[in-house]
Coordinates of C-alpha atoms and ligand atoms in Angstrom, one line a residue:
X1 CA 5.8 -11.4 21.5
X2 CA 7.8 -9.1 23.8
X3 CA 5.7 -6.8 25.3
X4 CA 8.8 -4.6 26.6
X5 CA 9.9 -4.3 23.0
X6 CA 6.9 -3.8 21.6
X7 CA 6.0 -0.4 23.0
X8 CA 9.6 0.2 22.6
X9 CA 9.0 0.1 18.9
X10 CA 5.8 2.0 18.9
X11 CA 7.3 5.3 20.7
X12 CA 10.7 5.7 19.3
X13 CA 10.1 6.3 15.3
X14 CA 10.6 3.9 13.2
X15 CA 12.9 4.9 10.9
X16 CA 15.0 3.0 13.7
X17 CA 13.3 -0.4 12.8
X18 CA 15.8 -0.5 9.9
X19 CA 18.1 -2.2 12.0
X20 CA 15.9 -4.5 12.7
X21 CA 13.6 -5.3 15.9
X22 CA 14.7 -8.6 17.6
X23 CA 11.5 -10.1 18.1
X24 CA 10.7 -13.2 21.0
X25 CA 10.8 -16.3 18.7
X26 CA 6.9 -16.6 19.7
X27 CA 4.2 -19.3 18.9
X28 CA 4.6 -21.7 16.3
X29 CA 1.8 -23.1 13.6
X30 CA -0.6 -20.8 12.6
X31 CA -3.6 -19.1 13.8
X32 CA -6.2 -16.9 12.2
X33 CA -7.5 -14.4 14.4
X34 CA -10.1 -12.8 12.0
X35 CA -13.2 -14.5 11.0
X36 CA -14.0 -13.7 7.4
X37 CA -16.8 -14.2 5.6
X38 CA -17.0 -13.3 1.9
X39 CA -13.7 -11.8 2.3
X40 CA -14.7 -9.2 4.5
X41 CA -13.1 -8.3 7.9
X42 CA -13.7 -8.5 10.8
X43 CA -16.4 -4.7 11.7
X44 CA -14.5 -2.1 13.1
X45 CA -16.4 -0.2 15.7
X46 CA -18.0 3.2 15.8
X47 CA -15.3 5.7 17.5
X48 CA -17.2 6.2 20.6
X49 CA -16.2 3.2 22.4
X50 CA -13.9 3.4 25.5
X51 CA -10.6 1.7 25.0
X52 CA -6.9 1.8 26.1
X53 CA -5.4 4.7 23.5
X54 CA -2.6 4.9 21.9
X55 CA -2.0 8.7 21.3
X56 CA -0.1 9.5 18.5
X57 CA 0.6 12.9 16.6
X58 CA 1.5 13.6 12.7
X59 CA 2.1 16.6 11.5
X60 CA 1.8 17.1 7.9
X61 CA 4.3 20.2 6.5
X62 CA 6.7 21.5 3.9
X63 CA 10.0 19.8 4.8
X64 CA 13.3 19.4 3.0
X65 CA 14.2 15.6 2.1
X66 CA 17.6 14.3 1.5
X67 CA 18.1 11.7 -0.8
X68 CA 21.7 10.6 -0.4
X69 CA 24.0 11.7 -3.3
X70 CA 21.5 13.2 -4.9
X71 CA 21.1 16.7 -3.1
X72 CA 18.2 18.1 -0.8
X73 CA 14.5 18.3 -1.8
X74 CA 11.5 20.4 -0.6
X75 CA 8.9 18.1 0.4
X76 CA 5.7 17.7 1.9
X77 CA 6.3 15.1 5.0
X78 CA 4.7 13.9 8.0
X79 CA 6.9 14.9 10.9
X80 CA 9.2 15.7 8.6
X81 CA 10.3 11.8 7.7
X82 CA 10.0 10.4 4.8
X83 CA 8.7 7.2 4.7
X84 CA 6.3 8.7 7.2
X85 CA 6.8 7.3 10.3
X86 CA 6.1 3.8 11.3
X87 CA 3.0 3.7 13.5
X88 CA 2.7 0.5 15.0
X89 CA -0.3 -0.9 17.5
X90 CA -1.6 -4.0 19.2
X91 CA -4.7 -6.0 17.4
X92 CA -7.6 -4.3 19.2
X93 CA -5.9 -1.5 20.3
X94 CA -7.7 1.7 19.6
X95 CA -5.7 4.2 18.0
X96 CA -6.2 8.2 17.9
X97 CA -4.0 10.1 15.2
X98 CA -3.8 13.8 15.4
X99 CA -3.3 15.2 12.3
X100 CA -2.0 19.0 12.2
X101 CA -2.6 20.3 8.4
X102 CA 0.9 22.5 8.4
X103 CA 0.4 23.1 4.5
X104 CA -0.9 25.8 2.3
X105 CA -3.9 23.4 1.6
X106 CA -6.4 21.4 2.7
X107 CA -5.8 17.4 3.7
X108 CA -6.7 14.2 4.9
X109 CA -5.4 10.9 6.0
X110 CA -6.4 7.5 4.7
X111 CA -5.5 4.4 6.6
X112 CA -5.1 2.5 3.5
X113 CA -6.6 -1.4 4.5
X114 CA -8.1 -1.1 7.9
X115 CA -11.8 -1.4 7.6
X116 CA -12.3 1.2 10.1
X117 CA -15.7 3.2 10.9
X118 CA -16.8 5.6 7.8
X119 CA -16.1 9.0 8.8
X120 CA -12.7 8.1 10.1
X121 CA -11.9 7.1 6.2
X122 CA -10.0 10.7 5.4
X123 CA -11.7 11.0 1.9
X124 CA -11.6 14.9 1.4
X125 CA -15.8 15.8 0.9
X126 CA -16.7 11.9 0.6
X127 CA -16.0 11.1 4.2
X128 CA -15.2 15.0 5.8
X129 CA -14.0 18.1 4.7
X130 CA -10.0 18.4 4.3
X131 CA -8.7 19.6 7.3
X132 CA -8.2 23.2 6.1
X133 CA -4.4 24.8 6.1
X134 CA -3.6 25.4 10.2
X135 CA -6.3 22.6 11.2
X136 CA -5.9 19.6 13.2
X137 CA -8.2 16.4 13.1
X138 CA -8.4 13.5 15.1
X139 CA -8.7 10.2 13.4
X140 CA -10.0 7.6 16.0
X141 CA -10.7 3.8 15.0
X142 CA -9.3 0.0 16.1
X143 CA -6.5 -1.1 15.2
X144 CA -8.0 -4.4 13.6
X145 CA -7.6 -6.8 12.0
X146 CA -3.3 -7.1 12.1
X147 CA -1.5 -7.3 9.3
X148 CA 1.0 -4.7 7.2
X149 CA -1.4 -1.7 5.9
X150 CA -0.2 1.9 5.1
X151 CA -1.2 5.7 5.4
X152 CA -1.5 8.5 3.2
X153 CA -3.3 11.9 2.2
X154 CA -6.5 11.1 0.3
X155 CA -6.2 15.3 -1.1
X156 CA -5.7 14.9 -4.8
X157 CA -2.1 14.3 -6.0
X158 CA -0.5 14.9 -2.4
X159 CA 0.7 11.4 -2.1
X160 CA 3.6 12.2 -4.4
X161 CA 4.6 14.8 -2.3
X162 CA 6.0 12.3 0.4
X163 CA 2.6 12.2 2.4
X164 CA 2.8 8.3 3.1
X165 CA 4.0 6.0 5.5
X166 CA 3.4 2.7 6.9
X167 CA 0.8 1.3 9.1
X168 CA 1.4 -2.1 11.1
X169 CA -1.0 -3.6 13.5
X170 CA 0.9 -6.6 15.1
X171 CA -1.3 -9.9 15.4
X172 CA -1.4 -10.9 19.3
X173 CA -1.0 -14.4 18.0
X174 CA 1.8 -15.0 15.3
X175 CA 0.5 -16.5 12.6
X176 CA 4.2 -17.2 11.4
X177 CA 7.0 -18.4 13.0
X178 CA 10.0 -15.3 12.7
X179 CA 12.9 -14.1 14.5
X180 CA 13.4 -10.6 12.9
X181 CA 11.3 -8.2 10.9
X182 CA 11.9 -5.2 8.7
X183 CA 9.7 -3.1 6.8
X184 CA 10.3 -2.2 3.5
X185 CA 8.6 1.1 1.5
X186 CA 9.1 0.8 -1.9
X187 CA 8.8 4.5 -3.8
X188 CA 9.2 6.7 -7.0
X189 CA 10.7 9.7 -5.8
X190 CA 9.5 13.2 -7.3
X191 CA 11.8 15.7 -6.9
X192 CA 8.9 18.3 -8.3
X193 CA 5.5 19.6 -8.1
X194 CA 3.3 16.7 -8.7
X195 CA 0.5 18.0 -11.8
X196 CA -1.9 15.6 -13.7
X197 CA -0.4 14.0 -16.8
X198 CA -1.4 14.7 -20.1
X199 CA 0.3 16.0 -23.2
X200 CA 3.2 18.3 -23.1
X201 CA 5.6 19.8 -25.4
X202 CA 9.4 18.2 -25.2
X203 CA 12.3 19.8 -26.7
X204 CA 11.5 19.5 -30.1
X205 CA 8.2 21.0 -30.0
X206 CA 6.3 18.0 -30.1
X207 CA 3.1 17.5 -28.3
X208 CA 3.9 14.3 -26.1
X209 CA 1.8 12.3 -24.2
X210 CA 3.0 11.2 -20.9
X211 CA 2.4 8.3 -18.9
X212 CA 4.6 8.6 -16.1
X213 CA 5.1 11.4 -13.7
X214 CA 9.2 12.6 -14.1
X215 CA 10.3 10.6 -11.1
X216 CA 14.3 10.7 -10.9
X217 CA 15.1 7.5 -8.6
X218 CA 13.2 4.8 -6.5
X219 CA 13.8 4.3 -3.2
X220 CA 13.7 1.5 -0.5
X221 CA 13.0 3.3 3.0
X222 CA 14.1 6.3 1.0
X223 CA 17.5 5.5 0.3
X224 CA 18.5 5.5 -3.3
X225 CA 20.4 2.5 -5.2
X226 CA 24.0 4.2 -4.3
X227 CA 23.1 4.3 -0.3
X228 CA 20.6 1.6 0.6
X229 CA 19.7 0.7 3.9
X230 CA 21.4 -2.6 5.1
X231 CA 19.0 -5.3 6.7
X232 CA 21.4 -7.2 9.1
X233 CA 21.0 -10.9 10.1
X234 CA 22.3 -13.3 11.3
X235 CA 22.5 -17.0 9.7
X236 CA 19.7 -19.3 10.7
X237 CA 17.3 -16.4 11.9
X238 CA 13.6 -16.4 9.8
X239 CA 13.3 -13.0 9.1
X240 CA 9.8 -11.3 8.1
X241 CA 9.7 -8.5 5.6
X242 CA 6.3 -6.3 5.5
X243 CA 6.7 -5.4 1.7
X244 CA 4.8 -1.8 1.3
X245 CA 4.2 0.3 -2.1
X246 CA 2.6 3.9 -1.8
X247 CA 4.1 4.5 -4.9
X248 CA 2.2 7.0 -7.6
X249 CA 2.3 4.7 -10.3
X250 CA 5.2 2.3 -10.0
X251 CA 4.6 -1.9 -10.0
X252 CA 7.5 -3.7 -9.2
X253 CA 9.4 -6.6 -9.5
X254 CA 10.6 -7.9 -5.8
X255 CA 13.2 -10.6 -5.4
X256 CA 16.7 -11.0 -3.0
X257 CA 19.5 -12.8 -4.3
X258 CA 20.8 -15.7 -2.8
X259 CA 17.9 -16.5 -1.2
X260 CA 13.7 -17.3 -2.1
X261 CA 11.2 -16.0 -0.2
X262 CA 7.9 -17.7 1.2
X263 CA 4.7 -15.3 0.6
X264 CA 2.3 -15.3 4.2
X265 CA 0.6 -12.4 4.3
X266 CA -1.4 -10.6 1.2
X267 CA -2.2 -7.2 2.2
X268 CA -2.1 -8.2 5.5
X269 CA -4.0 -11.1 5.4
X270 CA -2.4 -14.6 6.1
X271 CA -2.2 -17.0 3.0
X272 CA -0.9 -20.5 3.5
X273 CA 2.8 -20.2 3.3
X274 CA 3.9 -20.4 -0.5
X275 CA 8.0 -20.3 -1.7
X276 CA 8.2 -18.0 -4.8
X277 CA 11.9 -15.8 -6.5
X278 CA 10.1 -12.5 -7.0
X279 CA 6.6 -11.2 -7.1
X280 CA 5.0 -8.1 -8.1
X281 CA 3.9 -5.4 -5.8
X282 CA 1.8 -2.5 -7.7
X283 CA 0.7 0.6 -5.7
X284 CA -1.7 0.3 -2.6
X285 CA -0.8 -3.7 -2.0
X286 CA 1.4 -5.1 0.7
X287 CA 3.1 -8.9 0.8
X288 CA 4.8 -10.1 4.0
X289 CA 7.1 -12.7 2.9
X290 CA 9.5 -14.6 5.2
X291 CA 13.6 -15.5 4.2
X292 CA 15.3 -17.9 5.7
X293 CA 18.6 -16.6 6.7
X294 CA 20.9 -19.7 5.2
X295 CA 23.1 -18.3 2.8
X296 CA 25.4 -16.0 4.4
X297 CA 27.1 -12.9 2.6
X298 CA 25.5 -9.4 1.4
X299 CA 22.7 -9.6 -0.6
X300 CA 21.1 -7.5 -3.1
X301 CA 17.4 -6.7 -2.5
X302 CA 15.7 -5.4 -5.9
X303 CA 12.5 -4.5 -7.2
X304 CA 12.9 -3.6 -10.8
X305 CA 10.0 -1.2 -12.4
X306 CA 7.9 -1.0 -15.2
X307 CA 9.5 2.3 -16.4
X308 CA 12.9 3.0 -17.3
X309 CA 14.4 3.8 -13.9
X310 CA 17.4 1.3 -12.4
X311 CA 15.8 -0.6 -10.0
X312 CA 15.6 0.3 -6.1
X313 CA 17.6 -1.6 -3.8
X314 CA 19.2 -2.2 -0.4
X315 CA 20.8 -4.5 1.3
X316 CA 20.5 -8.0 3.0
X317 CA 23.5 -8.6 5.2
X318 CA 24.9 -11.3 7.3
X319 CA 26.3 -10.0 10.6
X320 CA 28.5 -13.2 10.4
X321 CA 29.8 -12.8 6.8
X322 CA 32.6 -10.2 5.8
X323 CA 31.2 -9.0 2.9
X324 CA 29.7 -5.9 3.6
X325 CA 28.0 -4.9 0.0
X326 CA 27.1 -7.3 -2.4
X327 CA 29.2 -7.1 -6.0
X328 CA 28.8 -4.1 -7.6
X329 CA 26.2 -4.1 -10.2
X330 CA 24.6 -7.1 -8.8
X331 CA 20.7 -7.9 -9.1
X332 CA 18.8 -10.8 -8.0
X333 CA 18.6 -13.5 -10.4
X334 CA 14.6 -13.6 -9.8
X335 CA 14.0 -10.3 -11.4
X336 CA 15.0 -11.9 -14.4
X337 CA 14.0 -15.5 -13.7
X338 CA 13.1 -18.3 -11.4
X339 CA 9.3 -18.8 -9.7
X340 CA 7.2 -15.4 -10.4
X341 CA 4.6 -15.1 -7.8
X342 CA 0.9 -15.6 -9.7
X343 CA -2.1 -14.8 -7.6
X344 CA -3.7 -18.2 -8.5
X345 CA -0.5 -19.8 -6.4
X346 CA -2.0 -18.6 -2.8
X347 CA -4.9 -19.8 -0.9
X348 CA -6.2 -17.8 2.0
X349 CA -6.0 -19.4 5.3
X350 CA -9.3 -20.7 6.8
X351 CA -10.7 -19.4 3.3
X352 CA -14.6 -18.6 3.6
X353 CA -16.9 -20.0 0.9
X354 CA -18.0 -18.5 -1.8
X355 CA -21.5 -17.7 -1.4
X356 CA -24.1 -16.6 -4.7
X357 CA -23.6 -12.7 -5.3
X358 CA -27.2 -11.0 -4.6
X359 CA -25.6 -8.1 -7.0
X360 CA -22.8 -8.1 -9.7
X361 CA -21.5 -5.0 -11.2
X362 CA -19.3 -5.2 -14.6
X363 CA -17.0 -2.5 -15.2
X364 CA -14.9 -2.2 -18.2
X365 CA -11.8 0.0 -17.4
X366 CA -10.5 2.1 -20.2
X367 CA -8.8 5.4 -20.9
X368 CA -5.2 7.1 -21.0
X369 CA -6.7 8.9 -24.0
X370 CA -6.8 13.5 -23.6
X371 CA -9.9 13.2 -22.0
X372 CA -13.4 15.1 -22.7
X373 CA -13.7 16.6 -20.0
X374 CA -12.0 19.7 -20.9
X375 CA -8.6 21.8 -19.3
X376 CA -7.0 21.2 -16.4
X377 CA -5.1 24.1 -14.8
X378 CA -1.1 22.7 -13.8
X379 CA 1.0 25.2 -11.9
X380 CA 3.8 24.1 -14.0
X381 CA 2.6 23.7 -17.7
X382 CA -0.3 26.1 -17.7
X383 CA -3.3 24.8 -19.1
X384 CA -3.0 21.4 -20.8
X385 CA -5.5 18.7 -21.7
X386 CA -5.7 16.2 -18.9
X387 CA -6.1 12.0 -19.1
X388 CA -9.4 10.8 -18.8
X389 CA -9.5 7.4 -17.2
X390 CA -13.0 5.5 -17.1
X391 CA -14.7 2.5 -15.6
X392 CA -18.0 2.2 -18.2
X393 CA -16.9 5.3 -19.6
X394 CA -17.7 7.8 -16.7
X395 CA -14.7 9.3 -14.7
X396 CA -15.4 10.6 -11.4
X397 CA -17.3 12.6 -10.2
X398 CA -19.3 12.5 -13.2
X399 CA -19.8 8.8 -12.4
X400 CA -22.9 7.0 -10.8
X401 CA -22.4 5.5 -7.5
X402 CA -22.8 1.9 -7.1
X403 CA -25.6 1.4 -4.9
X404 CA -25.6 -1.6 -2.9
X405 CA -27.3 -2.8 0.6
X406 CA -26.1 -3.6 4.0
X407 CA -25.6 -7.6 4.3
X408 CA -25.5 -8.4 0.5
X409 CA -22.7 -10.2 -1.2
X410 CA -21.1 -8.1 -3.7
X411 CA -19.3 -8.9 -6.8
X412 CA -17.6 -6.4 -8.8
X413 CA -16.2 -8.1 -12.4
X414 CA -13.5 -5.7 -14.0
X415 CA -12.3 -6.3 -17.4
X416 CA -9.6 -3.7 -18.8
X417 CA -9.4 -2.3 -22.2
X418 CA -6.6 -0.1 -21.9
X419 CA -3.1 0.1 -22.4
X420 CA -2.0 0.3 -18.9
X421 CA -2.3 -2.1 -15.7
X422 CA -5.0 -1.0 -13.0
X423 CA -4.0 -2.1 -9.4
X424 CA -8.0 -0.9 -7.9
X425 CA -8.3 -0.6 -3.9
X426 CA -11.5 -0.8 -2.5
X427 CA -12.2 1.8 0.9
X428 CA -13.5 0.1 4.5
X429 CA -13.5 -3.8 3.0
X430 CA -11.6 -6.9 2.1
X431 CA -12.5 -8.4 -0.5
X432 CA -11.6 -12.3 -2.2
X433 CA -10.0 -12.4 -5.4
X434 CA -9.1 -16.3 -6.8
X435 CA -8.6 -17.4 -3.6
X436 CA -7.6 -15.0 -1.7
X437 CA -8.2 -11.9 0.4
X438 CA -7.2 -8.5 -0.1
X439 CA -8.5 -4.8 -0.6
X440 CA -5.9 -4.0 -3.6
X441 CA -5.4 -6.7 -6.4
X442 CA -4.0 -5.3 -10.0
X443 CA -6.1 -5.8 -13.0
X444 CA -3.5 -6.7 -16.1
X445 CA -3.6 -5.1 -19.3
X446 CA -5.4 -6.4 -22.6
X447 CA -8.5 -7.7 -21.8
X448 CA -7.4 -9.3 -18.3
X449 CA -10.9 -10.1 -16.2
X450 CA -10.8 -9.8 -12.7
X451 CA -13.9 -10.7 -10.2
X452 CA -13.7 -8.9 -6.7
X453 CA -16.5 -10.4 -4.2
X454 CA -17.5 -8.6 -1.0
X455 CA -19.6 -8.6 1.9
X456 CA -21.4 -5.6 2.6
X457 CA -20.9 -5.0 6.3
X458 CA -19.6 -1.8 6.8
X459 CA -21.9 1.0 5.6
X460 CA -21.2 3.8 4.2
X461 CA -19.9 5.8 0.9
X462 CA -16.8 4.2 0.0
X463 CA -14.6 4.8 -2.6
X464 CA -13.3 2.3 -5.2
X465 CA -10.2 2.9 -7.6
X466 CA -7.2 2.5 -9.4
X467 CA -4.2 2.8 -6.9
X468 CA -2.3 4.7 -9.7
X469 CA -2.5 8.5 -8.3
X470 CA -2.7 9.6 -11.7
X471 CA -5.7 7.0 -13.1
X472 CA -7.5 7.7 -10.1
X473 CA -7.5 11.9 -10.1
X474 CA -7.6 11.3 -14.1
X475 CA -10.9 9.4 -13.4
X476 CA -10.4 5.9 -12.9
X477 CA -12.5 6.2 -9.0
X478 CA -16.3 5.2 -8.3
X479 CA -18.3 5.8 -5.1
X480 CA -19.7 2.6 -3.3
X481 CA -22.3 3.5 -1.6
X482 CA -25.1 1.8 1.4
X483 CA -26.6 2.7 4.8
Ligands
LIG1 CU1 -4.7 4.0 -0.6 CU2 -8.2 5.6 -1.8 O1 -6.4 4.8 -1.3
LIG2 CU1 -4.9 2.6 -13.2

């Protein structure tokens, strides 16, 4: 690609990449630059190595938000942007992010995907100690593999604070063909105090249990249904969208109207192209998907949740086309219809084989029961009893580690019991699900069985979890551990 633009888009923030980056129409066909075995990526390197850096600064602080017709929020943001801002580096380039802790706690930064060196992991007391109120910490790893990944506080509910953003490491060979590319955060928007969810008294008196954190509106780049941002393109152009969801708990349902789109890229890993209407995106994954700019007008972009909120949308627009909003009220018909993405649909390119597990673990996830494990304190509702949710019945950190050893294959089988969908990310790793690669894949409700298989080639203690905030505080996390 452009070289020029390139580090154009990596020091201006990237809020700006709404209008969209014009990118060189570059290399056709396809090329896989990572070499994958059992799903793994490629090893990133200890920090000590000397490399070209790319400097960059967050500051994590209190900050008020507006959301557009909706008023002005205190939040806590990095450089006071919510999304965070887009960071954005070259495959292989090394990266250094200097995190000042502006808040009146402690904090950490995960780099949600990259299989990145240990200690730069940002787990608070797994990986380092949070970076105490007034501290600074310098996270140092490769940028490697490329693909779409994300970044947010590891420090207990945080997250849905605003502490996320996205995280883009552009592949030096394209392994798709596009013209344009947007990225697209898809949030739950809290206009409160985050606290753990558990039962609560409502109106009436009656002792409620809730599922959902209070979220008021969902967001695409954090503009609201009433305001969305407008993607402009122009008719003929193949146009990549990095699909991102740092939500706290919401899956949704993605589709455009007027227009399929073709999946490439799951959790930034390159699948052979597959044409789908809408696909599910649940907390901690990414999709890059490419649309074929043929159908010229304004087009609603959706993605419908699973709770009762209207969906979050913006806008795809046609710089040649006089319509400048699509009709009011109008939603994709693919929320509703059409192809649904399954994960069986996509294959992997240059797929590794499947080799014999030397170690299988089986974990049944349950919970979303008041838990056993006592009070929780909540600034808000005083003392309340708080979820409890469990793989084999332990919720972190009363929960053994699962011990494995450097060079094994790894499979992890889940099997959920509950109530609720589990989307569970795994720290430092890809791994192959059906047959693809990824590092977040959702486990569906009622008994659905999901096998995860890994190569164990990055050691360390990594965490594995439930991408829900509120499952993973409430218990739903396990260390992996090896040296
Ligand atoms: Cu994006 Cu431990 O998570
Ligand atoms: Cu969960």
């Amino acid at each position: 690609m452009d070289r020029r633009i390139f580090i154009q888009a990596a020091v201006t923030n990237l809020g700006a990449l709404a209008l969209g980056a014009p990118l060189a129409s570059a290399l056709r066909g396809i090329q896989n630059t990572t070499r994958q075995e059992t799903g793994a990526g490629q090893m990133n390197t200890p920090p000590d190595q000397a490399k070209t850096l790319r400097k960059i600064n967050l500051v994590a602080e209190p900050s008020p938000f507006e959301v557009p017709s909706r008023g002005v929020f205190q939040r806590w943001l990095y450089n006071g942007e919510f999304p965070g801002p887009e960071i954005r580096a070259s495959e292989g380039e090394r990266l250094r992010l200097t995190v000042k802790n502006n808040l009146p706690e402690g904090t950490t930064i995960h780099w949600h995907g990259i299989p990145l060196h240990n200690a730069m992991d940002g787990v608070p007391d797994v990986t380092q100690p949070a970076i105490p109120p007034g501290g600074t910490f310098a996270y140092e790893f490769d940028a490697a593999p490329s693909g779409t990944f994300m970044y947010h506080s590891h420090f207990g509910l945080q997250p849905d604070r605003g502490l996320v953003g996205p995280l883009i490491v552009e592949e030096k060979k394209h392994q798709v063909d596009y013209d344009r590319e947007f990225t697209l955060v898809l949030s739950d928007f809290l206009p409160g105090v985050p606290a753990p969810l558990g039962r609560s008294t409502n109106a009436q008196g009656a002792r409620m249990a809730m599922q959902t954190p209070p979220y008021v509106v969902l967001l695409i780049n954090g503009r609201p249904p009433d305001a969305p941002a407008v993607f402009s393109v122009k008719t003929g152009e193949r146009v990549r969208l990095r699909l991102i969801n740092p939500s706290g708990t919401t899956i949704y349902r993605f589709a455009i109207g007027g227009h399929p789109v073709t999946v490439t890229h799951t959790d930034g890993r390159p699948v052979e192209p597959f044409p789908v209407d809408s696909l599910y995106i649940a907390p901690g994954e990414r999709y890059d998907v490419i649309v074929n700019a043929k159908n010229s007008g304004a087009w609603p972009i959706a993605a419908s949740s699973d709770n009762d909120l209207p969906p979050a949308r913006a806008v795809l627009r046609y710089t040649d086309s006089n319509d400048l909003r699509p009709r009011e009220g109008a939603l994709p018909e693919g929320l509703s219809g059409g192809r649904l993405l399954r994960l069986a649909d996509l294959r992997a390119l240059d797929l590794p084989e499947q080799r014999k597990p030397d170690r299988t673990f089986s974990l049944v996830l349950a919970g979303g029961t008041m838990g056993t494990g006592g009070m929780m304190e909540s600034k808000e509702s005083g003392k309340m009893m708080s979820q409890e949710w469990t793989m084999n019945g332990q919720a972190y950190p009363k929960a053994a580690p699962l011990e494995i050893h450097q060079g094994e294959t790894v499979r992890i089988r889940l099997d959920n019991q509950s109530a609720m969908p589990h989307p569970m990310h795994l720290h430092g790793h890809f791994f192959r699900v059906g047959n693809v690669i990824k590092d977040t894949t959702i486990v569906w409700t009622h008994s659905e069985r999901v096998e995860l298989n890994f190569a164990a080639n990055n050691s360390g203690a990594w965490l594995f979890h439930c991408h829900n905030l509120y499952h993973m505080e409430g218990g739903m996390t396990r260390l992996v551990r090896y040296i």
